[in-house]
mmCIF file of C-alpha atoms in Angstrom:
data_model
loop_
_atom_site.group_PDB
_atom_site.id
_atom_site.type_symbol
_atom_site.label_atom_id
_atom_site.label_comp_id
_atom_site.label_asym_id
_atom_site.label_seq_id
_atom_site.Cartn_x
_atom_site.Cartn_y
_atom_site.Cartn_z
ATOM 1 C CA MET A 1 0.183 0.154 -0.024
ATOM 2 C CA TRP A 2 3.096 2.192 0.224
ATOM 3 C CA PRO A 3 4.844 2.871 -2.619
ATOM 4 C CA ASP A 4 8.124 2.994 -0.452
ATOM 5 C CA ARG A 5 8.078 -0.172 2.031
ATOM 6 C CA ARG A 6 11.982 0.487 2.821
ATOM 7 C CA LEU A 7 11.655 1.982 6.025
ATOM 8 C CA ILE A 8 9.034 -0.355 6.934
ATOM 9 C CA ASP A 9 11.020 -2.866 6.257
ATOM 10 C CA LEU A 10 14.070 -1.775 8.011
ATOM 11 C CA PHE A 11 12.846 -0.416 11.088
ATOM 12 C CA LYS A 12 10.042 -2.863 11.518
ATOM 13 C CA THR A 13 7.126 -0.981 12.277
ATOM 14 C CA GLU A 14 3.845 -0.889 11.251
ATOM 15 C CA PHE A 15 4.250 2.906 9.493
ATOM 16 C CA PRO A 16 6.540 4.507 8.302
ATOM 17 C CA ILE A 17 6.104 7.276 10.747
ATOM 18 C CA VAL A 18 8.757 8.090 13.191
ATOM 19 C CA LEU A 19 7.579 10.107 16.220
ATOM 20 C CA ALA A 20 10.133 12.657 16.200
ATOM 21 C CA PRO A 21 12.489 12.884 19.809
ATOM 22 C CA MET A 22 11.385 16.473 21.448
ATOM 23 C CA ALA A 23 13.174 17.254 24.731
ATOM 24 C CA GLY A 24 11.834 18.501 27.242
ATOM 25 C CA VAL A 25 8.210 17.476 26.596
ATOM 26 C CA MET A 26 8.512 14.045 26.801
ATOM 27 C CA ASP A 27 9.303 11.108 27.696
ATOM 28 C CA ALA A 28 8.569 7.144 28.216
ATOM 29 C CA ASP A 29 4.578 7.703 27.756
ATOM 30 C CA LEU A 30 4.348 9.215 24.333
ATOM 31 C CA VAL A 31 6.906 6.524 23.198
ATOM 32 C CA ILE A 32 5.116 3.841 24.547
ATOM 33 C CA ALA A 33 2.005 5.508 23.184
ATOM 34 C CA ALA A 34 3.435 6.124 19.441
ATOM 35 C CA ALA A 35 4.719 2.710 19.163
ATOM 36 C CA GLN A 36 1.231 1.484 20.130
ATOM 37 C CA GLY A 37 -0.002 3.529 17.123
ATOM 38 C CA GLY A 38 2.169 1.893 14.681
ATOM 39 C CA ALA A 39 4.792 4.577 14.137
ATOM 40 C CA LEU A 40 8.837 4.597 15.121
ATOM 41 C CA GLY A 41 8.529 5.828 18.733
ATOM 42 C CA SER A 42 11.879 7.703 20.068
ATOM 43 C CA LEU A 43 13.476 8.495 23.352
ATOM 44 C CA PRO A 44 15.163 11.864 23.145
ATOM 45 C CA CYS A 45 17.822 11.797 25.424
ATOM 46 C CA ALA A 46 19.877 14.910 24.881
ATOM 47 C CA MET A 47 19.054 15.612 28.679
ATOM 48 C CA LEU A 48 19.072 12.515 30.405
ATOM 49 C CA SER A 49 21.914 11.000 33.062
ATOM 50 C CA VAL A 50 22.957 7.583 31.388
ATOM 51 C CA GLU A 51 20.742 5.842 34.511
ATOM 52 C CA LYS A 52 17.809 8.317 33.861
ATOM 53 C CA ALA A 53 17.960 7.217 29.733
ATOM 54 C CA ARG A 54 18.212 3.645 31.048
ATOM 55 C CA GLU A 55 15.547 3.949 33.511
ATOM 56 C CA GLN A 56 12.725 5.236 30.653
ATOM 57 C CA ILE A 57 14.148 2.750 27.716
ATOM 58 C CA ASN A 58 13.503 -0.008 30.542
ATOM 59 C CA ILE A 59 9.605 1.641 31.348
ATOM 60 C CA ILE A 60 9.376 0.991 26.968
ATOM 61 C CA ARG A 61 9.990 -2.109 26.702
ATOM 62 C CA GLN A 62 8.273 -4.068 29.624
ATOM 63 C CA ARG A 63 5.207 -1.905 27.563
ATOM 64 C CA VAL A 64 5.360 -2.628 23.911
ATOM 65 C CA SER A 65 7.121 -4.931 21.879
ATOM 66 C CA ALA A 66 7.902 -2.378 19.159
ATOM 67 C CA PRO A 67 11.068 -0.836 17.718
ATOM 68 C CA VAL A 68 12.387 2.083 19.706
ATOM 69 C CA ASN A 69 14.951 5.058 18.750
ATOM 70 C CA MET A 70 17.311 6.830 21.134
ATOM 71 C CA ASN A 71 18.083 10.339 20.540
ATOM 72 C CA PHE A 72 20.808 11.801 21.327
ATOM 73 C CA PHE A 73 23.144 15.672 20.395
ATOM 74 C CA CYS A 74 26.333 15.125 18.921
ATOM 75 C CA HIS A 75 27.587 19.462 18.222
ATOM 76 C CA ARG A 76 30.719 19.711 20.153
ATOM 77 C CA PRO A 77 30.914 21.546 23.275
ATOM 78 C CA VAL A 78 32.119 24.577 23.841
ATOM 79 C CA ASP A 79 33.214 26.054 26.761
ATOM 80 C CA ALA A 80 31.165 29.293 28.380
ATOM 81 C CA ASP A 81 32.305 32.779 27.885
ATOM 82 C CA SER A 82 32.504 34.568 30.947
ATOM 83 C CA ALA A 83 32.903 37.686 28.769
ATOM 84 C CA ARG A 84 29.553 36.809 26.984
ATOM 85 C CA GLU A 85 28.019 35.687 29.120
ATOM 86 C CA ALA A 86 28.546 38.644 31.597
ATOM 87 C CA THR A 87 27.113 40.330 28.299
ATOM 88 C CA TRP A 88 24.027 38.450 28.315
ATOM 89 C CA LYS A 89 23.389 38.700 31.735
ATOM 90 C CA GLY A 90 23.184 42.393 31.284
ATOM 91 C CA ARG A 91 20.660 41.971 28.347
ATOM 92 C CA LEU A 92 18.649 39.948 30.456
ATOM 93 C CA ALA A 93 18.751 42.878 33.909
ATOM 94 C CA PRO A 94 16.067 44.043 32.863
ATOM 95 C CA TYR A 95 14.185 41.345 33.296
ATOM 96 C CA TYR A 96 15.608 40.044 36.871
ATOM 97 C CA LYS A 97 14.621 42.966 37.935
ATOM 98 C CA GLU A 98 11.010 42.885 37.128
ATOM 99 C CA LEU A 99 10.915 39.464 38.446
ATOM 100 C CA GLY A 100 12.886 40.148 41.322
ATOM 101 C CA LEU A 101 15.566 38.143 41.070
ATOM 102 C CA ASP A 102 19.102 38.436 41.902
ATOM 103 C CA PRO A 103 21.503 38.499 38.571
ATOM 104 C CA ALA A 104 23.951 37.324 40.752
ATOM 105 C CA ALA A 105 22.446 34.149 42.011
ATOM 106 C CA PRO A 106 24.470 31.235 41.140
ATOM 107 C CA ILE A 107 22.805 29.251 38.188
ATOM 108 C CA ASN A 108 22.803 25.145 36.718
ATOM 109 C CA ALA A 109 24.687 25.360 33.852
ATOM 110 C CA ALA A 110 22.307 24.018 30.796
ATOM 111 C CA ASN A 111 22.164 20.310 30.975
ATOM 112 C CA ARG A 112 22.567 19.353 26.286
ATOM 113 C CA ALA A 113 25.646 16.465 27.165
ATOM 114 C CA PRO A 114 26.500 15.961 23.198
ATOM 115 C CA PHE A 115 26.775 11.756 23.059
ATOM 116 C CA ASP A 116 30.221 10.347 24.266
ATOM 117 C CA ALA A 117 30.956 7.097 25.879
ATOM 118 C CA ALA A 118 28.979 6.786 29.084
ATOM 119 C CA MET A 119 26.124 7.099 26.261
ATOM 120 C CA CYS A 120 27.599 4.671 24.484
ATOM 121 C CA GLU A 121 28.400 2.258 26.495
ATOM 122 C CA LEU A 122 24.697 2.097 27.268
ATOM 123 C CA VAL A 123 23.796 1.987 24.007
ATOM 124 C CA GLU A 124 25.854 -1.328 23.874
ATOM 125 C CA GLU A 125 24.110 -2.524 26.623
ATOM 126 C CA LEU A 126 19.760 -1.384 25.857
ATOM 127 C CA LYS A 127 21.159 -2.534 21.735
ATOM 128 C CA PRO A 128 17.826 0.014 20.831
ATOM 129 C CA GLU A 129 17.042 -1.397 17.633
ATOM 130 C CA ILE A 130 17.558 2.837 16.174
ATOM 131 C CA VAL A 131 19.800 5.520 17.158
ATOM 132 C CA SER A 132 19.590 9.229 15.869
ATOM 133 C CA PHE A 133 22.071 12.238 15.935
ATOM 134 C CA HIS A 134 21.500 15.445 15.370
ATOM 135 C CA PHE A 135 23.529 17.696 14.710
ATOM 136 C CA GLY A 136 25.915 15.471 12.069
ATOM 137 C CA LEU A 137 27.753 12.159 13.518
ATOM 138 C CA PRO A 138 29.594 11.060 16.624
ATOM 139 C CA ASP A 139 33.272 10.433 15.862
ATOM 140 C CA ARG A 140 33.996 7.328 14.007
ATOM 141 C CA ALA A 141 34.907 5.177 17.068
ATOM 142 C CA LEU A 142 32.335 5.741 18.914
ATOM 143 C CA LEU A 143 29.635 5.826 16.083
ATOM 144 C CA SER A 144 31.943 1.756 14.878
ATOM 145 C CA ARG A 145 30.782 0.665 18.508
ATOM 146 C CA VAL A 146 26.746 1.800 17.667
ATOM 147 C CA LYS A 147 26.659 -0.162 14.260
ATOM 148 C CA THR A 148 28.176 -3.689 15.786
ATOM 149 C CA ALA A 149 25.954 -3.129 18.442
ATOM 150 C CA GLY A 150 23.720 -3.887 15.414
ATOM 151 C CA CYS A 151 21.603 -0.476 15.278
ATOM 152 C CA ILE A 152 19.927 1.490 12.727
ATOM 153 C CA VAL A 153 21.762 5.149 12.214
ATOM 154 C CA MET A 154 19.790 8.232 11.663
ATOM 155 C CA SER A 155 20.727 11.668 11.382
ATOM 156 C CA SER A 156 18.998 14.720 9.641
ATOM 157 C CA ALA A 157 20.463 17.301 7.007
ATOM 158 C CA THR A 158 19.427 20.476 6.884
ATOM 159 C CA ILE A 159 20.841 21.049 3.045
ATOM 160 C CA VAL A 160 22.264 18.827 0.186
ATOM 161 C CA ARG A 161 26.239 18.538 1.670
ATOM 162 C CA GLU A 162 24.789 17.651 4.868
ATOM 163 C CA ALA A 163 22.903 14.328 2.905
ATOM 164 C CA VAL A 164 25.610 13.583 1.712
ATOM 165 C CA TRP A 165 28.650 14.166 4.513
ATOM 166 C CA LEU A 166 26.275 11.472 6.549
ATOM 167 C CA GLU A 167 25.867 8.948 4.690
ATOM 168 C CA GLU A 168 30.037 8.824 3.476
ATOM 169 C CA HIS A 169 30.313 8.849 7.096
ATOM 170 C CA GLY A 170 27.985 5.986 8.090
ATOM 171 C CA ALA A 171 23.939 6.687 8.576
ATOM 172 C CA ASP A 172 21.618 3.947 7.314
ATOM 173 C CA VAL A 173 18.912 6.905 7.170
ATOM 174 C CA ILE A 174 18.746 9.990 6.561
ATOM 175 C CA ILE A 175 16.383 13.026 8.031
ATOM 176 C CA ALA A 176 15.780 15.870 5.399
ATOM 177 C CA GLN A 177 14.302 18.249 8.407
ATOM 178 C CA GLY A 178 12.993 21.785 6.519
ATOM 179 C CA ALA A 179 13.225 25.200 7.625
ATOM 180 C CA GLU A 180 9.505 24.934 8.808
ATOM 181 C CA ALA A 181 10.742 21.505 11.572
ATOM 182 C CA GLY A 182 10.184 22.895 14.829
ATOM 183 C CA GLY A 183 13.149 23.072 17.501
ATOM 184 C CA HIS A 184 17.157 22.878 16.788
ATOM 185 C CA ARG A 185 18.104 22.952 13.430
ATOM 186 C CA GLY A 186 20.291 19.657 12.206
ATOM 187 C CA MET A 187 22.589 22.374 10.944
ATOM 188 C CA PHE A 188 26.430 20.455 11.361
ATOM 189 C CA LEU A 189 27.631 21.882 7.665
ATOM 190 C CA THR A 190 26.885 25.540 7.698
ATOM 191 C CA GLU A 191 25.313 28.104 10.127
ATOM 192 C CA ASN A 192 23.617 30.526 7.580
ATOM 193 C CA ILE A 193 20.284 29.983 8.245
ATOM 194 C CA ALA A 194 18.636 32.087 6.013
ATOM 195 C CA GLU A 195 19.811 29.549 3.033
ATOM 196 C CA GLN A 196 18.127 26.521 4.672
ATOM 197 C CA PRO A 197 15.397 25.559 2.070
ATOM 198 C CA GLY A 198 12.176 24.009 3.013
ATOM 199 C CA THR A 199 11.055 20.545 3.244
ATOM 200 C CA PHE A 200 9.295 20.864 -0.525
ATOM 201 C CA ALA A 201 12.784 21.956 -1.900
ATOM 202 C CA LEU A 202 14.846 19.908 0.091
ATOM 203 C CA VAL A 203 13.460 16.221 0.118
ATOM 204 C CA PRO A 204 13.882 15.845 -3.746
ATOM 205 C CA GLN A 205 17.125 16.990 -3.754
ATOM 206 C CA VAL A 206 18.099 14.954 -1.089
ATOM 207 C CA VAL A 207 16.617 11.629 -2.564
ATOM 208 C CA ASP A 208 18.190 12.378 -5.978
ATOM 209 C CA ALA A 209 21.649 12.765 -4.165
ATOM 210 C CA VAL A 210 22.093 9.772 -1.715
ATOM 211 C CA GLY A 211 21.324 6.109 -2.019
ATOM 212 C CA VAL A 212 20.003 5.333 1.464
ATOM 213 C CA PRO A 213 16.404 5.961 2.477
ATOM 214 C CA VAL A 214 15.232 9.576 3.175
ATOM 215 C CA ILE A 215 12.892 10.598 5.825
ATOM 216 C CA ALA A 216 10.825 14.232 5.651
ATOM 217 C CA ALA A 217 10.768 16.222 8.642
ATOM 218 C CA GLY A 218 8.775 19.586 8.711
ATOM 219 C CA GLY A 219 5.798 20.889 8.119
ATOM 220 C CA ILE A 220 4.531 17.177 8.307
ATOM 221 C CA ALA A 221 1.069 16.828 10.970
ATOM 222 C CA ASP A 222 -1.370 14.517 8.593
ATOM 223 C CA GLY A 223 -2.111 12.865 6.124
ATOM 224 C CA ARG A 224 -1.699 15.233 3.231
ATOM 225 C CA GLY A 225 1.874 15.872 3.758
ATOM 226 C CA VAL A 226 2.331 12.185 4.391
ATOM 227 C CA ALA A 227 1.446 11.432 0.980
ATOM 228 C CA ALA A 228 3.301 14.926 -0.332
ATOM 229 C CA ALA A 229 6.015 13.902 1.492
ATOM 230 C CA PHE A 230 6.241 10.281 -0.213
ATOM 231 C CA ALA A 231 5.269 12.439 -3.995
ATOM 232 C CA LEU A 232 8.760 13.883 -2.611
ATOM 233 C CA GLY A 233 10.325 10.440 -3.636
ATOM 234 C CA ALA A 234 10.830 9.900 0.563
ATOM 235 C CA ALA A 235 10.136 6.870 2.268
ATOM 236 C CA GLY A 236 8.866 8.019 5.341
ATOM 237 C CA VAL A 237 8.067 10.716 7.400
ATOM 238 C CA GLN A 238 8.851 12.476 10.873
ATOM 239 C CA ILE A 239 6.402 14.180 12.203
ATOM 240 C CA GLY A 240 6.089 16.067 16.187
ATOM 241 C CA SER A 241 4.693 19.293 16.811
ATOM 242 C CA ALA A 242 2.001 17.418 15.578
ATOM 243 C CA TYR A 243 1.741 14.761 18.607
ATOM 244 C CA LEU A 244 2.401 17.893 21.533
ATOM 245 C CA ARG A 245 -1.293 18.394 22.379
ATOM 246 C CA CYS A 246 -1.535 14.737 22.648
ATOM 247 C CA PRO A 247 -2.956 13.574 26.628
ATOM 248 C CA GLU A 248 0.904 11.290 26.753
ATOM 249 C CA SER A 249 3.105 13.939 26.357
ATOM 250 C CA LYS A 250 4.453 16.846 29.107
ATOM 251 C CA VAL A 251 3.192 20.044 27.831
ATOM 252 C CA THR A 252 2.095 21.974 30.791
ATOM 253 C CA ALA A 253 -1.531 23.212 30.671
ATOM 254 C CA VAL A 254 -0.889 27.188 29.610
ATOM 255 C CA ALA A 255 1.682 25.870 26.720
ATOM 256 C CA ARG A 256 -1.334 22.965 25.768
ATOM 257 C CA THR A 257 -3.395 26.220 25.592
ATOM 258 C CA ALA A 258 -0.705 28.593 23.641
ATOM 259 C CA LEU A 259 -0.505 25.533 21.019
ATOM 260 C CA ALA A 260 -3.824 25.746 20.497
ATOM 261 C CA GLN A 261 -3.803 28.949 19.930
ATOM 262 C CA ALA A 262 -0.726 28.689 17.182
ATOM 263 C CA ARG A 263 -0.955 29.704 13.123
ATOM 264 C CA ASP A 264 0.957 29.520 10.625
ATOM 265 C CA ASP A 265 2.524 32.846 11.729
ATOM 266 C CA SER A 266 3.325 32.289 15.440
ATOM 267 C CA THR A 267 6.401 30.139 15.176
ATOM 268 C CA VAL A 268 10.137 31.979 14.507
ATOM 269 C CA ILE A 269 13.652 30.584 14.343
ATOM 270 C CA THR A 270 15.737 32.068 17.375
ATOM 271 C CA ASN A 271 18.667 31.498 18.942
ATOM 272 C CA VAL A 272 18.008 33.412 21.666
ATOM 273 C CA MET A 273 16.759 30.471 24.130
ATOM 274 C CA THR A 274 20.076 28.212 23.419
ATOM 275 C CA GLY A 275 22.828 29.408 21.728
ATOM 276 C CA ARG A 276 21.658 27.600 18.734
ATOM 277 C CA PRO A 277 19.126 28.066 16.148
ATOM 278 C CA ALA A 278 15.590 26.394 16.959
ATOM 279 C CA ARG A 279 11.839 26.897 15.620
ATOM 280 C CA GLY A 280 9.705 27.590 18.354
ATOM 281 C CA VAL A 281 5.961 29.519 18.941
ATOM 282 C CA ALA A 282 6.897 33.586 19.334
ATOM 283 C CA ASN A 283 7.490 34.403 23.378
ATOM 284 C CA ARG A 284 8.246 37.684 25.254
ATOM 285 C CA VAL A 285 12.152 37.202 25.089
ATOM 286 C CA MET A 286 12.106 36.266 21.257
ATOM 287 C CA ARG A 287 10.344 39.035 20.471
ATOM 288 C CA GLU A 288 11.739 41.363 21.853
ATOM 289 C CA VAL A 289 15.672 40.026 22.589
ATOM 290 C CA GLY A 290 15.942 38.426 18.979
ATOM 291 C CA PRO A 291 15.167 36.441 17.465
ATOM 292 C CA ILE A 292 18.399 35.751 16.120
ATOM 293 C CA SER A 293 20.762 37.886 19.182
ATOM 294 C CA PRO A 294 24.248 38.488 18.629
ATOM 295 C CA ASP A 295 24.503 39.005 22.326
ATOM 296 C CA ALA A 296 23.650 35.161 22.979
ATOM 297 C CA PRO A 297 25.995 32.509 24.061
ATOM 298 C CA ALA A 298 26.889 29.679 22.112
ATOM 299 C CA PHE A 299 25.220 26.519 22.209
ATOM 300 C CA PRO A 300 23.586 26.080 25.070
ATOM 301 C CA HIS A 301 24.841 27.948 27.625
ATOM 302 C CA ALA A 302 22.395 31.169 26.460
ATOM 303 C CA ALA A 303 19.754 28.851 28.572
ATOM 304 C CA THR A 304 22.080 29.018 31.696
ATOM 305 C CA GLY A 305 20.607 32.464 32.018
ATOM 306 C CA LEU A 306 17.150 32.416 31.253
ATOM 307 C CA ALA A 307 16.612 29.002 33.174
ATOM 308 C CA PRO A 308 15.292 31.733 36.403
ATOM 309 C CA LEU A 309 13.591 33.428 34.257
ATOM 310 C CA LYS A 310 11.840 30.839 33.008
ATOM 311 C CA ALA A 311 10.905 28.991 36.913
ATOM 312 C CA ALA A 312 9.588 32.569 37.530
ATOM 313 C CA SER A 313 7.047 33.373 34.550
ATOM 314 C CA GLU A 314 5.898 29.932 34.209
ATOM 315 C CA LYS A 315 4.970 30.164 38.559
ATOM 316 C CA LEU A 316 3.000 33.204 37.346
ATOM 317 C CA GLY A 317 1.358 31.098 34.418
ATOM 318 C CA LYS A 318 3.656 32.876 31.541
ATOM 319 C CA LEU A 319 5.668 31.631 28.989
ATOM 320 C CA ASP A 320 7.566 34.592 28.126
ATOM 321 C CA PHE A 321 10.983 32.452 28.746
ATOM 322 C CA THR A 322 9.897 29.371 27.648
ATOM 323 C CA ASN A 323 11.054 28.306 24.411
ATOM 324 C CA LEU A 324 7.944 26.183 23.067
ATOM 325 C CA TRP A 325 9.383 24.105 19.830
ATOM 326 C CA ALA A 326 6.717 23.937 17.620
ATOM 327 C CA GLY A 327 6.976 23.637 13.716
ATOM 328 C CA GLN A 328 4.538 25.776 11.034
ATOM 329 C CA ALA A 329 2.248 22.836 10.982
ATOM 330 C CA VAL A 330 1.420 23.518 14.619
ATOM 331 C CA ARG A 331 -1.943 24.903 13.766
ATOM 332 C CA LEU A 332 -2.769 21.394 12.567
ATOM 333 C CA GLY A 333 -2.691 19.492 15.917
ATOM 334 C CA ARG A 334 -5.130 17.643 17.341
ATOM 335 C CA GLU A 335 -6.027 16.785 21.136
ATOM 336 C CA MET A 336 -6.119 13.107 20.722
ATOM 337 C CA PRO A 337 -4.470 9.425 22.093
ATOM 338 C CA ALA A 338 -0.866 9.300 20.223
ATOM 339 C CA ALA A 339 -1.632 6.188 19.479
ATOM 340 C CA GLU A 340 -5.408 7.263 17.559
ATOM 341 C CA LEU A 341 -3.161 10.180 15.833
ATOM 342 C CA THR A 342 -1.064 8.063 14.701
ATOM 343 C CA ARG A 343 -3.213 5.304 12.823
ATOM 344 C CA ALA A 344 -5.693 8.703 11.952
ATOM 345 C CA VAL A 345 -2.521 10.157 9.801
ATOM 346 C CA ALA A 346 -1.255 6.720 8.144
ATOM 347 C CA GLY A 347 -4.621 6.169 7.265
ATOM 348 C CA ALA A 348 -5.812 9.554 5.275
ATOM 349 C CA ALA A 349 -2.436 9.640 3.946
ATOM 350 C CA LEU A 350 -3.293 5.903 2.488
ATOM 351 C CA ALA A 351 -6.697 6.808 0.975
ATOM 352 C CA ARG A 352 -4.689 10.395 -0.208
ATOM 353 C CA LEU A 353 -2.055 8.183 -1.813
ATOM 354 C CA SER A 354 -4.812 6.199 -3.706
ATOM 355 C CA ARG A 355 -6.771 8.831 -4.737
ATOM 356 C CA LEU A 356 -3.356 10.054 -6.418
ATOM 357 C CA ALA A 357 -2.332 6.528 -7.957
ATOM 358 C CA GLY A 358 -6.190 6.082 -9.088
#
């Protein structure tokens, strides 16, 4: 029924749909629910300790027998720059004053760690069917260990050159991430977000440039988007924003309201929240300081200075300093269980593909 079955056969899932790993707003519950609906569930591990990641995978394994994807960041860590940190704190000082916070009080560093030997040992122990990376691939030795453990390797590309590089360096599947996608840009061979193509332009060019299966990501939230991705040559899709309002996600009540009210023009790409370009629903600090600010410290250090503001603002029921990552199709999201949503999207896609074939 699907025009390209490579991804279904490779992942051994019912549908060629991947639940996007969305750090901070989901855990095992959403992974399980999406898997029960026939999608590949992805657990975001970039903000988890080894112990927490192990616990989450064990919960998933106890509840479903479906394959699972463990997702990691593999950025090159940059030490905090005290001068830039001071400039950033100065830029945020009026907000600290407004909320009655002491800008000199000690703050915990942002916890977004790249894939390392400890996490690699965990992968070797747990042997997830799929391991995906964001911001390129880890070094050759670590990647070799992941593949020796029997894991299928995926990573994101935002331009064709990145896709070709990923295939040459061992990726088994490439996620073509268009500019519409929510969350951090997976870019690693370019820093120019102004040049990033949209999904419709990117996917067919990546498909033409590589031999491995391509997953389309960005702006896909219903059956129409899935069918369009297959028409462009993709073997599957990755969907994130459409799942944010599912009951299994950990999105707060006030954030759910913001997502429900979001429009097609509600999201922006910003570096203000973490120091690296990411798409999310525009909030007060994005509008007033950015959305792109030269003052923002390098990833992930920009998040450190914002953390006290985020916590204080959320206590007041506000999202002024909260990174609500979402893509341009966020308005198409629905409030329904994730398994039900997965089946609805897949069914609508197959119906549309059938009509197009006829």
